[in-house]
mmCIF file of C-alpha atoms in Angstrom:
data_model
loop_
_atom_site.group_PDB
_atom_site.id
_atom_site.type_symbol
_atom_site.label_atom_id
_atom_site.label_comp_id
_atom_site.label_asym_id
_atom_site.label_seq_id
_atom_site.Cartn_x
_atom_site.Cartn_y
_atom_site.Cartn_z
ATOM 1 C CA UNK A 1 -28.437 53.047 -26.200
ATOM 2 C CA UNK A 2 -30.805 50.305 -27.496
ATOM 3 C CA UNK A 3 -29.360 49.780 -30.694
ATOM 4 C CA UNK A 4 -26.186 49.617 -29.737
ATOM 5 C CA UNK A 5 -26.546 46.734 -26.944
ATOM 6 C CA UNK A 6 -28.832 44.709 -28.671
ATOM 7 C CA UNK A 7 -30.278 42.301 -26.309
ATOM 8 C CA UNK A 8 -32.058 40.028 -28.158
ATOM 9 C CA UNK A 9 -28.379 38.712 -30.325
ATOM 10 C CA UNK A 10 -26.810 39.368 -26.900
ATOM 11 C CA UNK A 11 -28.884 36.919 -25.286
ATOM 12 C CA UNK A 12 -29.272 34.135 -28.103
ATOM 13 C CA UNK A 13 -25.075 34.274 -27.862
ATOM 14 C CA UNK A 14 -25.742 33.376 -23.765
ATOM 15 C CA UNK A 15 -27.574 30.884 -24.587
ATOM 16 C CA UNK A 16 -25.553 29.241 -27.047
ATOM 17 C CA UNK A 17 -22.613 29.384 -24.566
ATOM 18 C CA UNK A 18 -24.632 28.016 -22.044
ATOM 19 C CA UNK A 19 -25.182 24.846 -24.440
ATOM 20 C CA UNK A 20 -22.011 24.273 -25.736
ATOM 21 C CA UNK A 21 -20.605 25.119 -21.472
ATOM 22 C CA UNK A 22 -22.816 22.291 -20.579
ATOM 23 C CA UNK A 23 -21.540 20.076 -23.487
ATOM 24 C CA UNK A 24 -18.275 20.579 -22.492
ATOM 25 C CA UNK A 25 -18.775 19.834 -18.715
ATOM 26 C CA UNK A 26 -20.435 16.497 -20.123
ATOM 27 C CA UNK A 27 -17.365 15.632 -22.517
ATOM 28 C CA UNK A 28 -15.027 16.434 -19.885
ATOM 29 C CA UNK A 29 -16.459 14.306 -17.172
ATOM 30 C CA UNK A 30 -16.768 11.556 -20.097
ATOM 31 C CA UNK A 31 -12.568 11.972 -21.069
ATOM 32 C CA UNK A 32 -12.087 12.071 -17.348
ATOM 33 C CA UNK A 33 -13.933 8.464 -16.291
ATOM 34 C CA UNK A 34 -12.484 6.638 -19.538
ATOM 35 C CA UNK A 35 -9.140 8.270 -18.341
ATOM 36 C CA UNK A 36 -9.500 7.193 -14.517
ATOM 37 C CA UNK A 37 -10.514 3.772 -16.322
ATOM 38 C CA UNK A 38 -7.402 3.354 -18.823
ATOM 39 C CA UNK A 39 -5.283 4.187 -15.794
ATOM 40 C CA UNK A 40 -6.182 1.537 -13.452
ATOM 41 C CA UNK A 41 -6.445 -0.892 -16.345
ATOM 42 C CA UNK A 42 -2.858 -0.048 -16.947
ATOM 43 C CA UNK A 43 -1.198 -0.120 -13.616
ATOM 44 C CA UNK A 44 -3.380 -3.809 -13.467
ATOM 45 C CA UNK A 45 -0.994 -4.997 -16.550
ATOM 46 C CA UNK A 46 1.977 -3.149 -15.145
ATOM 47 C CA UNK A 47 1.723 -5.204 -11.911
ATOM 48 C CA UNK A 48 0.972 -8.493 -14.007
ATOM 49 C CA UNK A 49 4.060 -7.754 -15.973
ATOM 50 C CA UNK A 50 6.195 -6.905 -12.987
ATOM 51 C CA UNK A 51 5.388 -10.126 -11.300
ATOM 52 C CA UNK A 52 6.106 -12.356 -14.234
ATOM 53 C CA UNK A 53 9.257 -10.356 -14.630
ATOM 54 C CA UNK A 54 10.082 -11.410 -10.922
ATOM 55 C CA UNK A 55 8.904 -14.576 -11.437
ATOM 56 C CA UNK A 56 11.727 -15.474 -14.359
ATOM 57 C CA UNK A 57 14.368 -13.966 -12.138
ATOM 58 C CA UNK A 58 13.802 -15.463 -9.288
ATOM 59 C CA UNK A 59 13.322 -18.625 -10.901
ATOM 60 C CA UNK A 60 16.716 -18.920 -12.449
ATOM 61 C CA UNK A 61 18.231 -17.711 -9.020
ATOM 62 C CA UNK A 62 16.395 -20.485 -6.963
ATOM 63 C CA UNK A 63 17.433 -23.357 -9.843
ATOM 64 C CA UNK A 64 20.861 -22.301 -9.398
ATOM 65 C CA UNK A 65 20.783 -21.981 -5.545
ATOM 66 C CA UNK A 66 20.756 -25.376 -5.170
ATOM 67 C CA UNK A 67 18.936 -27.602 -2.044
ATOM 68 C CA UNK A 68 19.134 -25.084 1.296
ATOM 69 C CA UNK A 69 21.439 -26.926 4.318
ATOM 70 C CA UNK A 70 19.192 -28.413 6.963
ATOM 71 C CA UNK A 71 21.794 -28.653 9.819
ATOM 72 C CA UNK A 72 22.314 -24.482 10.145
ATOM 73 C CA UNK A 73 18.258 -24.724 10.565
ATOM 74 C CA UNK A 74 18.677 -27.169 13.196
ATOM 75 C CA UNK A 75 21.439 -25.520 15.282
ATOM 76 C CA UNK A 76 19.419 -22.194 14.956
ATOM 77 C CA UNK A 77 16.563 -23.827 16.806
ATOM 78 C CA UNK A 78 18.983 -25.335 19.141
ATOM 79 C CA UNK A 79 20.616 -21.756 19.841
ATOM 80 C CA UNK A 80 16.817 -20.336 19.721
ATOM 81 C CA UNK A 81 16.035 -22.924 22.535
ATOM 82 C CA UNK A 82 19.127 -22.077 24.868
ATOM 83 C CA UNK A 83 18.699 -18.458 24.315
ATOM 84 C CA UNK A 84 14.800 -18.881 25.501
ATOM 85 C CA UNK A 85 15.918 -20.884 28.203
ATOM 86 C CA UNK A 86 18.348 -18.028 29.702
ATOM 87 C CA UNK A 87 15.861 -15.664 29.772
ATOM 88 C CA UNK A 88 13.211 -17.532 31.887
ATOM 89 C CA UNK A 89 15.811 -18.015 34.060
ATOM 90 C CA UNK A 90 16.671 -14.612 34.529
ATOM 91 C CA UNK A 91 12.996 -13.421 34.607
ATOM 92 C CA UNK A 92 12.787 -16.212 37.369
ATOM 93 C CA UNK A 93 15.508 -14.528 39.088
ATOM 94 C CA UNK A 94 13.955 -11.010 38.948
ATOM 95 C CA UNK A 95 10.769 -12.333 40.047
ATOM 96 C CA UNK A 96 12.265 -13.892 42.819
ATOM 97 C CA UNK A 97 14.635 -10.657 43.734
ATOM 98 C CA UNK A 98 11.151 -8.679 43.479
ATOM 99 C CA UNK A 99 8.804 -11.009 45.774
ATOM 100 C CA UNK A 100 12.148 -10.892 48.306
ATOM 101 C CA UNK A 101 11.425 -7.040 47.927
ATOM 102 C CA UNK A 102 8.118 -7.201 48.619
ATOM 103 C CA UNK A 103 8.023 -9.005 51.235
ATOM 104 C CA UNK A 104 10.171 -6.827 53.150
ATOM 105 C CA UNK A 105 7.715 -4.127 52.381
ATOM 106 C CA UNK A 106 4.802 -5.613 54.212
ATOM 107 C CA UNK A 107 7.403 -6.702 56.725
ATOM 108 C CA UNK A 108 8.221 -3.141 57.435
#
């Protein structure tokens, strides 16, 4: 039974696989953190050449826009105004209607 396991080739072979297992792990871990590295590297130029991209666009769009019209600004504000107006009226009226209310209740 000896001679046909032969322990002492049987081990040198585990340890040999043990060496090149652990030179593998190393390697991989290596490829993996210059991979992880390239990656975010890359999605940092991707983003620098999407926003220069943008950047052009936009640019010809806003020469070609022209000035923006101040008077629509102004009446929004205006309508902005009324509109706030209105409502502290009517919260003025429900806070009225609801002091009315309670007064009742402690009248009762």
């Amino acid at each position: 039974m000896n001679n046909l396991v032969k322990l002492p080739e049987i081990a040198e072979t585990m340890q040999s696989l043990s060496k090149e297992m652990v030179k593998a792990g190393v390697i991989e871990e290596l490829v993996d953190d210059v991979m992880d590295n390239d990656e975010e590297e890359l999605e940092e130029e991707v983003e620098e050449e999407v926003d220069k991209v943008l950047a052009e666009i936009t640019s010809d769009l806003f020469e070609k826009a022209g000035s923006v019209p101040v008077q629509q600004v102004q009446h929004s504000q205006a309508q902005q105004q009324a509109a706030q107006e209105e409502e502290e009226e009517e919260d003025g009226e429900e806070l009225a209607a609801m002091q009315a209310r309670l007064e009742s209740l402690k009248a009762t």
